[in-house]
Coordinates of C-alpha atoms and ligand atoms in Angstrom, one line a residue:
X1229 CA 95.5 88.3 77.4
X1230 CA 98.6 89.9 78.2
X1231 CA 98.2 92.4 81.2
X1232 CA 96.8 95.7 80.0
X1233 CA 97.3 99.2 81.7
X1234 CA 94.5 101.8 80.8
X1235 CA 95.4 105.0 81.1
X1236 CA 93.2 106.9 84.2
X1237 CA 93.0 110.4 81.9
X1238 CA 92.5 109.0 78.5
X1239 CA 91.6 105.7 78.6
X1240 CA 94.2 104.5 76.3
X1241 CA 95.3 100.6 76.4
X1242 CA 98.7 99.6 76.4
X1243 CA 100.4 96.1 77.3
X1244 CA 101.8 96.5 81.0
X1245 CA 105.7 97.2 81.4
X1246 CA 107.4 97.9 84.6
X1247 CA 109.7 100.4 82.9
X1248 CA 107.4 102.7 81.9
X1249 CA 106.0 105.1 83.8
X1250 CA 103.4 107.2 81.6
X1251 CA 100.7 106.9 79.4
X1252 CA 102.1 106.9 75.5
X1253 CA 99.6 109.3 74.6
X1254 CA 98.8 111.9 76.8
X1255 CA 101.9 111.2 79.6
X1256 CA 99.4 110.9 82.6
X1257 CA 101.1 109.0 85.2
X1258 CA 97.9 107.7 86.5
X1259 CA 96.8 104.2 85.5
X1260 CA 95.4 101.1 86.4
X1261 CA 96.0 97.3 85.8
X1262 CA 93.4 95.5 84.0
X1263 CA 93.2 91.7 83.7
X1264 CA 91.3 89.0 82.3
X1265 CA 89.1 88.8 85.0
X1266 CA 86.7 85.8 83.9
X1267 CA 89.6 83.6 83.2
X1268 CA 91.3 84.1 86.5
X1269 CA 87.6 83.8 88.2
X1270 CA 87.4 79.9 86.4
X1271 CA 91.1 79.7 87.7
X1272 CA 90.5 80.8 90.8
X1273 CA 87.3 78.7 91.7
X1274 CA 89.3 75.7 90.3
X1275 CA 92.9 76.0 91.8
X1276 CA 92.8 78.1 94.9
X1277 CA 91.7 75.6 97.1
X1278 CA 94.9 73.6 96.4
X1279 CA 97.4 76.8 96.3
X1280 CA 99.3 77.6 99.8
X1281 CA 97.6 80.5 101.7
X1282 CA 100.5 83.3 100.6
X1283 CA 100.5 85.9 98.4
X1284 CA 101.2 84.3 95.0
X1285 CA 98.1 82.7 95.0
X1286 CA 96.4 85.5 93.4
X1287 CA 98.7 85.4 90.3
X1288 CA 96.2 85.8 87.7
X1289 CA 95.4 89.3 89.2
X1290 CA 99.2 90.4 90.0
X1291 CA 101.4 92.4 87.2
X1292 CA 104.0 89.2 87.4
X1293 CA 104.1 86.3 84.7
X1294 CA 105.9 83.5 86.6
X1295 CA 107.0 84.8 90.5
X1296 CA 110.4 83.4 91.3
X1297 CA 110.2 81.1 94.5
X1298 CA 114.0 82.7 95.1
X1299 CA 112.6 85.7 95.7
X1300 CA 109.8 85.0 98.2
X1301 CA 110.1 85.2 102.0
X1302 CA 106.6 84.2 102.5
X1303 CA 104.6 87.1 102.0
X1304 CA 101.0 87.6 102.5
X1305 CA 98.7 84.6 103.9
X1306 CA 98.4 86.9 107.2
X1307 CA 96.2 85.6 109.9
X1308 CA 92.8 87.2 110.5
X1309 CA 92.7 87.3 114.1
X1310 CA 88.9 87.2 116.2
X1311 CA 89.6 90.3 118.8
X1312 CA 87.4 89.0 121.3
X1313 CA 88.3 91.2 124.3
X1314 CA 88.6 94.3 122.2
X1315 CA 85.1 93.4 120.3
X1316 CA 83.5 93.1 124.0
X1317 CA 84.7 96.1 125.1
X1318 CA 83.4 97.9 122.0
X1319 CA 80.6 95.8 121.5
X1320 CA 81.8 94.4 118.4
X1321 CA 81.4 90.9 118.3
X1322 CA 82.5 90.6 114.6
X1323 CA 85.8 92.8 114.9
X1324 CA 88.9 91.0 113.0
X1325 CA 92.3 91.8 112.8
X1326 CA 94.4 91.5 109.9
X1327 CA 98.1 90.7 111.4
X1328 CA 100.2 92.1 108.5
X1329 CA 102.8 91.9 111.7
X1330 CA 103.3 88.5 110.8
X1331 CA 104.9 89.7 106.9
X1332 CA 108.3 88.9 107.0
X1333 CA 109.7 92.2 108.0
X1334 CA 106.5 92.8 110.1
X1335 CA 104.7 95.4 107.7
X1336 CA 102.1 95.2 105.1
X1337 CA 105.1 97.0 103.1
X1338 CA 105.9 93.4 102.6
X1339 CA 103.5 92.9 99.4
X1340 CA 104.2 95.9 98.2
X1341 CA 108.0 95.0 98.2
X1342 CA 107.7 91.4 97.1
X1343 CA 105.5 92.5 94.2
X1344 CA 107.4 95.3 92.7
X1345 CA 110.8 93.4 93.2
X1346 CA 109.4 90.5 91.6
X1347 CA 108.1 93.0 88.8
X1348 CA 111.7 94.4 88.1
X1349 CA 113.8 91.4 88.4
X1350 CA 111.3 89.9 85.5
X1351 CA 112.0 93.1 83.6
X1352 CA 115.9 93.0 83.8
X1353 CA 115.9 96.0 86.2
X1354 CA 118.8 95.9 88.7
X1355 CA 118.9 99.4 90.6
X1356 CA 116.0 101.5 92.2
X1357 CA 115.4 104.2 94.2
X1358 CA 112.6 104.7 96.8
X1359 CA 111.6 107.3 99.8
X1360 CA 110.1 105.9 102.5
X1361 CA 108.7 106.8 106.3
X1362 CA 110.4 103.6 107.2
X1363 CA 108.5 100.8 106.6
X1364 CA 108.7 100.5 102.8
X1365 CA 112.8 101.2 103.6
X1366 CA 112.8 98.0 105.3
X1367 CA 110.9 95.7 103.1
X1368 CA 112.3 97.0 100.1
X1369 CA 116.1 96.4 101.8
X1370 CA 115.1 92.9 102.5
X1371 CA 113.4 91.9 99.4
X1372 CA 116.0 93.8 96.8
X1373 CA 118.9 92.2 99.5
X1374 CA 117.7 88.9 98.4
X1375 CA 117.2 89.8 94.3
X1376 CA 120.4 90.7 94.0
X1377 CA 119.0 94.8 93.3
X1378 CA 120.8 97.6 94.3
X1379 CA 118.4 99.8 96.2
X1380 CA 118.6 103.7 97.0
X1381 CA 116.8 104.8 99.7
X1382 CA 116.0 108.2 100.8
X1383 CA 114.4 108.4 104.3
X1384 CA 113.6 111.8 106.9
X1385 CA 115.6 112.4 109.3
X1386 CA 112.8 112.0 111.5
X1387 CA 112.4 108.4 111.4
X1388 CA 113.5 106.3 114.5
X1389 CA 117.2 105.0 114.3
X1390 CA 116.0 101.8 115.0
X1391 CA 114.6 101.6 112.0
X1392 CA 117.7 102.9 110.2
X1393 CA 120.0 100.6 111.6
X1394 CA 117.6 98.0 110.2
X1395 CA 117.5 99.2 106.5
X1396 CA 121.5 99.7 106.7
X1397 CA 121.6 95.8 107.8
X1398 CA 120.4 94.6 104.8
X1399 CA 123.0 96.7 102.7
X1400 CA 120.9 99.3 100.9
X1401 CA 122.4 102.7 100.4
X1402 CA 120.4 105.1 103.1
X1403 CA 120.1 108.5 102.3
X1404 CA 119.1 110.6 105.4
X1405 CA 117.2 114.1 104.4
X1406 CA 117.0 116.5 106.6
X1407 CA 113.9 117.9 105.2
X1408 CA 109.7 116.8 105.5
X1409 CA 108.8 113.6 103.8
X1410 CA 107.2 115.7 100.6
X1411 CA 110.4 117.4 100.0
X1412 CA 112.5 113.9 100.9
X1413 CA 110.4 112.1 98.0
X1414 CA 111.2 115.2 95.7
X1415 CA 114.9 115.2 96.4
X1416 CA 114.5 110.7 95.4
X1417 CA 112.7 111.7 92.4
X1418 CA 115.3 113.7 91.3
X1419 CA 118.2 111.4 91.9
X1420 CA 116.4 108.9 90.2
X1421 CA 115.3 111.0 87.2
X1422 CA 119.3 112.6 86.8
X1423 CA 120.4 108.7 87.3
X1424 CA 118.1 107.1 84.9
X1425 CA 117.1 104.4 87.9
X1426 CA 113.7 103.3 88.3
X1427 CA 111.6 105.0 91.3
X1428 CA 108.8 103.5 93.0
X1429 CA 106.2 106.0 92.4
X1430 CA 104.1 104.9 95.1
X1431 CA 100.3 105.2 94.5
X1432 CA 101.4 105.6 90.6
X1433 CA 103.3 102.2 90.7
X1434 CA 101.5 99.6 89.0
X1435 CA 103.1 96.9 90.8
X1436 CA 102.9 98.3 94.0
X1437 CA 99.0 99.2 94.0
X1438 CA 98.6 96.4 92.8
X1439 CA 100.6 94.2 95.6
X1440 CA 97.8 96.0 98.4
X1441 CA 95.0 94.3 96.7
X1442 CA 96.1 90.9 97.9
X1443 CA 94.8 92.1 101.6
X1444 CA 91.1 92.2 100.2
X1445 CA 91.7 89.2 98.7
X1446 CA 92.7 87.5 101.8
X1447 CA 90.0 88.6 103.9
X1448 CA 87.3 88.0 101.9
X1449 CA 88.4 84.5 101.7
X1450 CA 89.0 84.5 105.5
X1451 CA 85.9 85.6 106.6
X1452 CA 84.1 82.9 104.1
X1453 CA 86.0 80.5 106.3
X1454 CA 85.8 82.1 109.3
X1455 CA 81.8 81.3 108.4
X1456 CA 82.8 77.5 107.5
X1457 CA 82.8 78.0 103.7
X1458 CA 85.3 76.5 101.2
X1459 CA 87.3 78.8 98.3
X1460 CA 85.3 77.6 95.6
X1461 CA 81.8 78.3 97.2
X1462 CA 80.5 81.7 95.8
X1463 CA 80.4 84.5 97.2
X1464 CA 83.1 84.9 99.6
X1465 CA 82.0 87.4 102.5
X1466 CA 83.1 90.9 102.1
X1467 CA 83.6 92.8 105.7
X1468 CA 81.0 95.5 106.5
X1469 CA 84.2 97.9 107.0
X1470 CA 87.8 98.1 106.1
X1471 CA 89.8 100.3 108.6
X1472 CA 93.3 101.7 107.9
X1473 CA 95.5 103.8 109.0
X1474 CA 97.0 106.1 105.8
X1475 CA 99.6 108.7 105.0
X1476 CA 99.4 108.4 101.1
X1477 CA 96.8 106.1 100.6
X1478 CA 98.1 103.5 98.7
X1479 CA 96.9 101.1 100.9
X1480 CA 93.2 101.5 100.5
X1481 CA 93.6 102.4 97.0
X1482 CA 94.6 99.3 96.2
X1483 CA 92.1 97.2 98.5
X1484 CA 89.6 99.3 96.7
X1485 CA 90.5 98.3 93.4
X1486 CA 90.7 94.9 95.1
X1487 CA 86.6 95.3 95.9
X1488 CA 86.0 96.4 92.8
X1489 CA 87.5 93.4 90.9
X1490 CA 86.1 90.7 93.3
X1491 CA 82.5 92.2 93.0
X1492 CA 83.0 92.3 89.1
X1493 CA 83.8 89.0 89.0
X1494 CA 81.1 87.7 91.3
X1495 CA 83.3 86.7 94.2
X1496 CA 81.7 89.0 96.7
X1497 CA 77.7 90.6 96.6
X1498 CA 78.3 93.6 98.6
X1499 CA 81.1 96.4 98.3
X1500 CA 82.7 97.0 102.1
X1501 CA 83.2 101.0 103.6
X1502 CA 86.7 101.9 104.1
X1503 CA 87.9 104.4 106.7
X1504 CA 90.8 106.0 106.2
X1505 CA 92.4 107.4 109.6
X1506 CA 95.4 110.2 109.3
X1507 CA 97.1 111.5 112.6
X1508 CA 95.8 114.7 113.3
X1509 CA 98.7 116.4 112.9
X1510 CA 98.7 115.4 109.2
X1511 CA 95.6 115.6 107.9
X1512 CA 95.0 116.7 104.6
X1513 CA 92.6 114.2 103.3
X1514 CA 90.5 114.5 106.4
X1515 CA 90.5 117.9 105.8
X1516 CA 89.1 117.8 102.9
X1517 CA 86.9 115.6 103.3
X1518 CA 85.1 117.4 105.9
X1519 CA 85.0 120.5 103.5
X1520 CA 83.6 118.1 100.9
X1521 CA 86.4 119.2 98.7
X1522 CA 87.6 117.2 96.1
X1523 CA 91.0 118.0 96.0
X1524 CA 93.1 117.8 99.2
X1525 CA 95.5 120.8 100.4
X1526 CA 98.8 119.8 101.0
X1527 CA 100.2 120.0 105.0
X1528 CA 103.6 121.3 104.7
X1529 CA 104.8 121.1 108.3
X1530 CA 103.1 117.9 109.6
X1531 CA 102.7 118.1 113.2
X1532 CA 102.9 114.1 114.7
X1533 CA 105.4 112.3 116.2
X1534 CA 104.0 109.2 114.3
X1535 CA 106.7 109.4 111.3
X1536 CA 105.1 106.6 109.1
X1537 CA 101.9 108.8 108.6
X1538 CA 103.8 111.9 107.6
X1539 CA 102.8 112.5 103.9
X1540 CA 101.7 115.7 103.7
X1541 CA 100.5 115.6 100.3
X1542 CA 98.2 113.0 98.9
X1543 CA 98.1 114.2 95.6
X1544 CA 95.3 112.3 93.4
X1545 CA 94.9 109.5 95.8
X1546 CA 92.9 111.2 98.4
X1547 CA 90.2 112.5 95.3
X1548 CA 90.1 108.5 93.8
X1549 CA 89.7 107.1 97.5
X1550 CA 87.0 109.9 97.9
X1551 CA 85.4 108.6 95.0
X1552 CA 85.0 105.2 96.4
X1553 CA 83.9 106.3 99.6
X1554 CA 81.1 108.8 98.1
X1555 CA 80.2 105.1 96.0
X1556 CA 80.6 102.5 97.7
X1557 CA 80.6 103.9 101.6
X1558 CA 83.7 105.0 104.2
X1559 CA 85.3 108.1 105.1
X1560 CA 88.3 109.8 106.2
X1561 CA 88.8 110.6 110.2
X1562 CA 91.8 111.8 112.2
X1563 CA 93.0 111.1 116.0
X1564 CA 95.3 112.8 117.8
X1565 CA 98.7 111.5 118.5
X1566 CA 97.9 110.7 122.3
X1567 CA 94.9 108.9 121.4
X1568 CA 96.9 106.5 119.1
X1569 CA 99.5 105.7 121.7
X1570 CA 96.4 104.8 124.3
X1571 CA 94.7 103.0 121.5
X1572 CA 98.4 100.7 121.1
X1573 CA 98.7 100.4 124.8
X1574 CA 95.2 98.9 124.8
X1575 CA 95.8 97.0 122.0
X1576 CA 98.5 95.4 123.5
X1577 CA 96.8 94.8 126.9
X1578 CA 93.4 93.5 125.9
X1579 CA 94.7 91.3 122.5
X1580 CA 98.4 90.8 123.5
X1581 CA 99.0 92.1 120.1
X1582 CA 101.8 95.1 120.1
X1583 CA 101.3 97.0 117.2
X1584 CA 103.2 100.2 116.1
X1585 CA 101.3 103.6 116.5
X1586 CA 100.9 104.0 112.9
X1587 CA 98.8 100.7 113.5
X1588 CA 97.2 102.1 116.9
X1589 CA 96.0 105.1 114.9
X1590 CA 93.7 102.7 112.9
X1591 CA 92.4 101.3 116.0
X1592 CA 92.0 104.6 117.6
X1593 CA 90.0 105.8 114.7
X1594 CA 87.9 102.5 115.3
X1595 CA 87.5 103.7 119.1
X1596 CA 85.9 106.9 117.7
X1597 CA 83.6 105.7 115.0
X1598 CA 82.1 103.0 117.5
X1599 CA 81.8 106.5 119.9
X1600 CA 79.9 108.2 116.8
X1601 CA 77.8 105.2 115.9
X1602 CA 78.9 105.0 112.7
X1603 CA 80.3 101.5 112.9
X1604 CA 76.9 99.3 114.6
X1605 CA 77.2 96.4 116.4
X1606 CA 76.2 94.0 114.1
X1607 CA 79.3 95.0 111.3
X1608 CA 81.9 92.6 110.6
X1609 CA 84.9 94.9 110.8
X1610 CA 88.8 94.3 109.6
X1611 CA 91.5 96.4 111.0
X1612 CA 94.7 96.0 109.2
X1613 CA 97.2 96.1 112.1
X1614 CA 101.2 96.2 111.2
X1615 CA 104.7 96.9 113.0
X1616 CA 106.7 97.0 115.7
X1617 CA 106.1 99.1 119.1
X1618 CA 109.4 99.3 119.7
X1619 CA 110.4 102.9 119.1
X1620 CA 107.7 104.0 121.1
X1621 CA 107.2 101.9 124.0
X1622 CA 108.6 104.2 126.5
X1623 CA 106.3 107.1 125.8
X1624 CA 103.3 104.5 126.1
X1625 CA 104.1 103.0 129.1
X1626 CA 105.1 106.0 131.0
X1627 CA 106.4 105.8 134.6
X1628 CA 106.7 102.3 136.9
X1629 CA 106.5 100.0 134.5
X1630 CA 109.4 98.0 135.9
X1631 CA 109.9 96.4 138.9
X1632 CA 113.6 97.0 139.7
X1633 CA 115.4 94.8 142.1
X1634 CA 118.7 95.4 143.7
X1635 CA 120.6 92.9 146.2
X1636 CA 120.8 95.2 149.5
X1637 CA 124.1 95.8 150.7
X1638 CA 124.2 94.9 154.1
X1639 CA 122.0 91.5 153.5
X1640 CA 124.2 90.5 150.5
X1641 CA 127.1 89.4 153.2
X1642 CA 124.8 88.1 155.8
X1643 CA 122.4 85.8 153.9
X1644 CA 123.1 84.0 151.0
X1645 CA 122.7 85.8 147.8
X1646 CA 118.9 84.1 146.8
X1647 CA 117.4 84.7 149.9
X1648 CA 118.6 88.4 149.8
X1649 CA 117.4 88.9 145.9
X1650 CA 114.0 87.4 147.0
X1651 CA 113.8 89.7 150.0
X1652 CA 114.2 92.5 147.9
X1653 CA 112.0 91.3 145.5
X1654 CA 109.0 90.6 148.0
X1655 CA 109.5 94.4 149.3
X1656 CA 108.8 95.9 145.6
X1657 CA 106.5 93.0 144.8
X1658 CA 104.0 92.7 147.9
X1659 CA 102.8 89.4 148.4
X1660 CA 98.8 90.2 149.4
X1661 CA 97.1 92.2 147.0
X1662 CA 93.8 93.8 147.1
X1663 CA 91.2 90.5 146.7
X1664 CA 88.0 91.3 144.3
X1665 CA 85.4 88.6 143.6
X1666 CA 83.9 88.8 139.9
X1667 CA 80.3 87.7 139.6
X1668 CA 79.3 87.3 136.1
X1669 CA 77.4 84.2 134.2
X1670 CA 78.7 85.2 131.5
X1671 CA 82.4 83.9 131.2
X1672 CA 83.8 86.2 127.9
X1673 CA 82.6 89.0 130.5
X1674 CA 84.2 87.8 133.6
X1675 CA 87.6 86.8 131.8
X1676 CA 87.2 90.5 130.2
X1677 CA 87.2 92.3 133.5
X1678 CA 90.0 89.8 134.7
X1679 CA 92.0 90.8 132.2
X1680 CA 91.0 94.7 132.3
X1681 CA 91.7 94.5 136.3
X1682 CA 95.7 92.2 135.8
X1683 CA 96.4 94.7 133.4
X1684 CA 96.4 97.3 135.4
X1685 CA 98.0 96.2 138.8
X1686 CA 97.8 93.5 140.8
X1687 CA 94.9 91.7 142.4
X1688 CA 93.8 88.5 144.1
X1689 CA 90.7 87.6 141.7
X1690 CA 88.0 85.1 142.7
X1691 CA 85.2 84.6 140.1
X1692 CA 81.5 83.5 140.9
X1693 CA 79.2 82.2 137.9
X1694 CA 75.8 83.2 139.8
X1695 CA 74.0 84.4 143.0
X1696 CA 74.1 81.4 144.9
X1697 CA 78.0 80.6 144.1
X1698 CA 78.7 84.3 144.9
X1699 CA 77.4 84.5 148.5
X1700 CA 79.3 81.6 149.7
X1701 CA 82.3 82.7 148.0
X1702 CA 81.8 86.3 149.6
X1703 CA 81.3 84.8 152.8
X1704 CA 84.1 82.7 152.8
X1705 CA 86.6 84.9 151.5
X1706 CA 85.4 88.2 152.5
X1707 CA 87.2 90.4 149.5
X1708 CA 87.8 94.1 149.4
X1709 CA 86.1 94.8 146.4
X1710 CA 83.0 92.8 144.3
X1711 CA 82.4 93.5 140.9
X1712 CA 78.5 92.6 140.3
X1713 CA 76.4 91.6 137.2
X1714 CA 72.9 92.6 137.6
X1715 CA 71.2 89.8 135.0
X1716 CA 72.2 86.2 136.0
X1717 CA 69.6 83.5 136.1
X1718 CA 67.8 82.0 139.7
X1719 CA 69.3 84.9 141.9
X1720 CA 70.3 88.0 140.1
X1721 CA 72.6 90.7 141.4
X1722 CA 69.5 92.6 143.2
X1723 CA 69.0 90.1 145.8
X1724 CA 72.9 89.1 146.2
X1725 CA 72.8 92.7 147.2
X1726 CA 69.9 92.5 149.2
X1727 CA 71.8 89.2 151.3
X1728 CA 75.3 91.2 151.9
X1729 CA 73.6 94.2 153.4
X1730 CA 72.1 92.3 155.7
X1731 CA 75.3 90.7 157.0
X1732 CA 77.3 93.0 159.4
X1733 CA 80.8 91.2 157.7
X1734 CA 79.7 91.8 154.4
X1735 CA 77.8 95.1 154.3
X1736 CA 80.5 97.7 153.9
X1737 CA 82.5 95.8 150.9
X1738 CA 82.3 98.1 148.1
X1739 CA 80.5 96.8 145.1
X1740 CA 80.6 97.9 141.4
X1741 CA 78.0 96.9 139.5
X1742 CA 78.5 96.3 135.4
X1743 CA 75.5 95.8 133.3
X1744 CA 74.5 94.7 130.2
X1745 CA 71.6 97.0 130.1
X1746 CA 70.1 100.2 130.7
X1747 CA 68.6 100.6 133.8
X1748 CA 64.7 101.5 134.3
X1749 CA 64.5 104.7 137.0
X1750 CA 62.8 101.4 139.4
X1751 CA 66.1 99.7 139.3
X1752 CA 68.1 102.8 139.5
X1753 CA 66.6 103.7 142.9
X1754 CA 66.9 100.4 144.2
X1755 CA 70.3 100.5 143.8
X1756 CA 70.9 103.8 145.1
X1757 CA 73.0 103.8 148.2
X1758 CA 73.8 100.1 147.9
X1759 CA 76.8 100.2 145.3
X1760 CA 79.9 102.2 144.9
X1761 CA 79.9 102.3 141.2
X1762 CA 77.8 101.8 137.5
X1763 CA 79.3 100.8 134.5
X1764 CA 77.6 99.6 131.2
X1765 CA 79.0 96.5 130.1
X1766 CA 80.1 96.6 126.1
X1767 CA 81.1 100.2 126.0
X1768 CA 83.2 100.8 128.8
X1769 CA 86.7 101.3 128.1
X1770 CA 89.3 99.4 130.5
X1771 CA 91.0 102.4 132.2
X1772 CA 88.0 103.8 133.5
X1773 CA 87.0 100.5 135.5
X1774 CA 90.4 100.2 136.5
X1775 CA 90.7 103.6 137.9
X1776 CA 87.0 102.8 139.4
X1777 CA 88.9 100.2 141.4
X1778 CA 91.8 101.4 142.2
X1779 CA 90.2 104.6 144.1
X1780 CA 87.6 102.5 146.1
X1781 CA 90.5 100.1 147.3
X1782 CA 92.7 102.9 148.5
Ligands
PLP3248 C1 102.7 102.3 105.4 C2 101.9 102.5 106.0 C3 100.9 103.5 106.7 C4 100.0 104.4 105.4 O1 99.9 103.5 104.4 P1 99.3 104.0 102.9 O2 98.1 103.3 102.5 O3 100.6 104.4 102.2 O4 98.8 105.5 103.3 C5 100.0 103.1 107.7 N1 100.4 102.6 108.7 C6 101.7 101.9 108.6 C7 102.3 100.6 109.6 C8 102.8 101.3 107.2 O5 103.5 100.9 107.5
ZN3249 ZN1 96.9 108.7 79.0

């Protein structure tokens, strides 16, 4: 059965052709691809375990007949990374990051570009037009270069210069429009119509939406593997939540379709909730959702520095996504630019993942949903992560993020240069740092606290895994500060405190208690006057602990 396209408005079914943009019967541009699902299921159960973990392993459910290896750049098959540190911070042991940074141009738009360009090439189309907030332009430029397709790109003047240069490097025709993104899209559409060129219509483009499905296919397979199961064992594991930052909403639209298809084929046995996170300065979907409106009113002048997320008019995509969320669970939420930048910093420090501000918006949304109790501790959560931090690092880091070392002039003559530099270095980076003892019986917790402190400043850290060991270590090292867990086998934190308070040389060392459980009034009474800080494990955000530590050491 060849690939069919069904009109969402009149139900008319027609064969798929990339150069046809609307329903031949009612002219609606909102259509959906449908496949031979039973055939695809049989094929997948038979062949998937043999295929490389890349986007084209799902070709039976993609709108390309013969994917050509000559056009491929290694798209798809990105890692699903368990976020152990961040998960501990948030109290979410099953938190995963879908690392779309590892695509050919570092964003999930590579999937869209790979599938669309392959479909165009197959249909003999050699020139196309696309409007973009940045990442789409970079992905299409790379694939168009490879396919020999001439590409006209329309971007707003807000796109950072570094991204514009990357687009230009691929040889695309780059047109910078000083206007909002929605206006820029209109200019691109007019240009394409005038010249009779193929226009990527985002959420209304069949290949683009179909490409996004592969993110969800991969996630469900990967979660299955995490549980030790092979892809030919059903059902695959669906997450409880898929979380993504949205602009136009094409990503979640494709992902919603993928979950429906997997469910229909019996490959998953429940439907995940989807959270779409917007930047507060451009959040038409969130505003409509909170008013329970079926149609989103456009935002005409977006106020966000996160230009990737500056689609002011989501059009029908919102209405379609809303229908999914009402049926299967999920929500729209917004976060401020400041919250996104903070999340970006936390993600880099806690997980070693440098995301772009747009992707960090999704993480800030997750933080909010955890605080509100919407995401529960037992939930399996997957967050889409994309992009380069490059254009914004300065804003995030603030002052004092680099140690400046210069060779002092008077020393230069006398001492050999090496030593002069070393001396200068020792002035900016002292050799003795505050000494902190971390006491916790859980290795994960010790690692988390160590990481939180290291990312915030210089400390000499010591660790003990039980009360006895802690006392020996503390008497030997006489640290400047102790971070103490209460619940430990044999000698608990309370007993450690009592010992320390009876010895004059340790009685004045400040102690911060970090505990996993809610304390009873009696326990709080026992601690009164004995400690300088109390923090709840699981829900403490890194900066709070680091601040507390810094204040106590001053
Ligand atoms: C494109 C993009 C988005 C928005 O995706 P949509 O699904 O089109 O709304 C979010 N984050 C990043 C990094 C993007 O590149
Ligand atoms: Zn129709």
